[in-house]
């Protein structure tokens, strides 16, 4: 899965990838991340072990996250500047989506 | 105390992983808990009190040793016990009352990638077997020729069927 360097090509992020990246603005390992996502998404997003491993591998390959330490084979990751940029673009998209949704809701009520 | 072991053999096709998980769960409900898996559908069970376990299968055939350790560590961290490996299939289980998710895969993307890995493995392993088969061609006696052709036809059909089934499964997931 080689993508060109334009960050727009990584969009849209899936919900699970989005939440994983949101957490990685600070260094975090798998277990803490899974717990945090469950918490901040108000139980709407679950991360299974297989899914989390797949997301970590993909994001690392795409250089959106990087491993910053490995203690006892437990890897800790953090967002790269490129990852941060992609995340910002995704959040802009989400703003547009919410604004459009809100407009429709307002018209109906 | 000596553990009593029961051996069983059962065949599952690569697209029947859900079925295999359910079968292992039913065995545990009867007090037969998976101890290890052996090549081509051999299972060893420990006899003990019945228990509600959840069994889940992943497919990882090409992880380097170091990545494999990190992979297993992540699963263990998230509450899964790794029981063993059979031809790339990774067998995990956890107790069913635990609060965390009971699935290894919680989005379509990662589930699709799992079946892609299986399809790649099936796709690549059979032709390489076929190459060896054909390379030995000249060493067969003449009477064995027709038998060989029959075997190749049969295994090729099975291979094609497996590939189509896996491909269908991937497309089902894509449609979700």
PDB file of N, CA, C and O in Angstrom, chain B residues 1-6 35 45-48:
ATOM      1  N   UNK B   1      -0.665 -34.385  39.822  1.00  0.00           N
ATOM      2  CA  UNK B   1      -1.832 -34.862  39.077  1.00  0.00           C
ATOM      3  C   UNK B   1      -1.491 -34.982  37.593  1.00  0.00           C
ATOM      4  O   UNK B   1      -0.950 -34.059  37.008  1.00  0.00           O
ATOM      5  N   UNK B   2      -1.794 -36.103  37.026  1.00  0.00           N
ATOM      6  CA  UNK B   2      -1.517 -36.270  35.593  1.00  0.00           C
ATOM      7  C   UNK B   2      -2.687 -35.725  34.784  1.00  0.00           C
ATOM      8  O   UNK B   2      -3.840 -36.038  35.060  1.00  0.00           O
ATOM      9  N   UNK B   3      -2.344 -34.884  33.815  1.00  0.00           N
ATOM     10  CA  UNK B   3      -3.390 -34.326  32.969  1.00  0.00           C
ATOM     11  C   UNK B   3      -3.821 -35.356  31.944  1.00  0.00           C
ATOM     12  O   UNK B   3      -2.990 -35.998  31.306  1.00  0.00           O
ATOM     13  N   UNK B   4      -5.119 -35.483  31.805  1.00  0.00           N
ATOM     14  CA  UNK B   4      -5.624 -36.412  30.813  1.00  0.00           C
ATOM     15  C   UNK B   4      -5.790 -35.686  29.480  1.00  0.00           C
ATOM     16  O   UNK B   4      -6.402 -34.627  29.419  1.00  0.00           O
ATOM     17  N   UNK B   5      -5.210 -36.251  28.444  1.00  0.00           N
ATOM     18  CA  UNK B   5      -5.216 -35.591  27.134  1.00  0.00           C
ATOM     19  C   UNK B   5      -6.124 -36.351  26.165  1.00  0.00           C
ATOM     20  O   UNK B   5      -6.123 -37.583  26.147  1.00  0.00           O
ATOM     21  N   UNK B   6      -6.897 -35.610  25.408  1.00  0.00           N
ATOM     22  CA  UNK B   6      -7.700 -36.223  24.356  1.00  0.00           C
ATOM     23  C   UNK B   6      -7.243 -35.692  23.002  1.00  0.00           C
ATOM     24  O   UNK B   6      -7.064 -34.491  22.846  1.00  0.00           O
ATOM     25  N   UNK B  35      -5.150 -27.592  24.131  1.00  0.00           N
ATOM     26  CA  UNK B  35      -3.815 -27.497  24.707  1.00  0.00           C
ATOM     27  C   UNK B  35      -2.804 -27.147  23.626  1.00  0.00           C
ATOM     28  O   UNK B  35      -1.952 -26.306  23.802  1.00  0.00           O
ATOM     29  N   UNK B  45      -6.522 -31.853  23.504  1.00  0.00           N
ATOM     30  CA  UNK B  45      -7.330 -31.200  24.528  1.00  0.00           C
ATOM     31  C   UNK B  45      -6.966 -31.726  25.906  1.00  0.00           C
ATOM     32  O   UNK B  45      -6.656 -32.907  26.066  1.00  0.00           O
ATOM     33  N   UNK B  46      -7.045 -30.843  26.898  1.00  0.00           N
ATOM     34  CA  UNK B  46      -6.913 -31.268  28.293  1.00  0.00           C
ATOM     35  C   UNK B  46      -8.311 -31.483  28.846  1.00  0.00           C
ATOM     36  O   UNK B  46      -9.181 -30.635  28.674  1.00  0.00           O
ATOM     37  N   UNK B  47      -8.515 -32.596  29.528  1.00  0.00           N
ATOM     38  CA  UNK B  47      -9.820 -32.843  30.157  1.00  0.00           C
ATOM     39  C   UNK B  47      -9.857 -32.170  31.514  1.00  0.00           C
ATOM     40  O   UNK B  47      -8.980 -32.383  32.355  1.00  0.00           O
ATOM     41  N   UNK B  48     -10.868 -31.338  31.727  1.00  0.00           N
ATOM     42  CA  UNK B  48     -11.021 -30.630  33.003  1.00  0.00           C
ATOM     43  C   UNK B  48     -12.480 -30.219  33.142  1.00  0.00           C
ATOM     44  O   UNK B  48     -13.319 -30.601  32.323  1.00  0.00           O
TER      45      UNK B  48
END
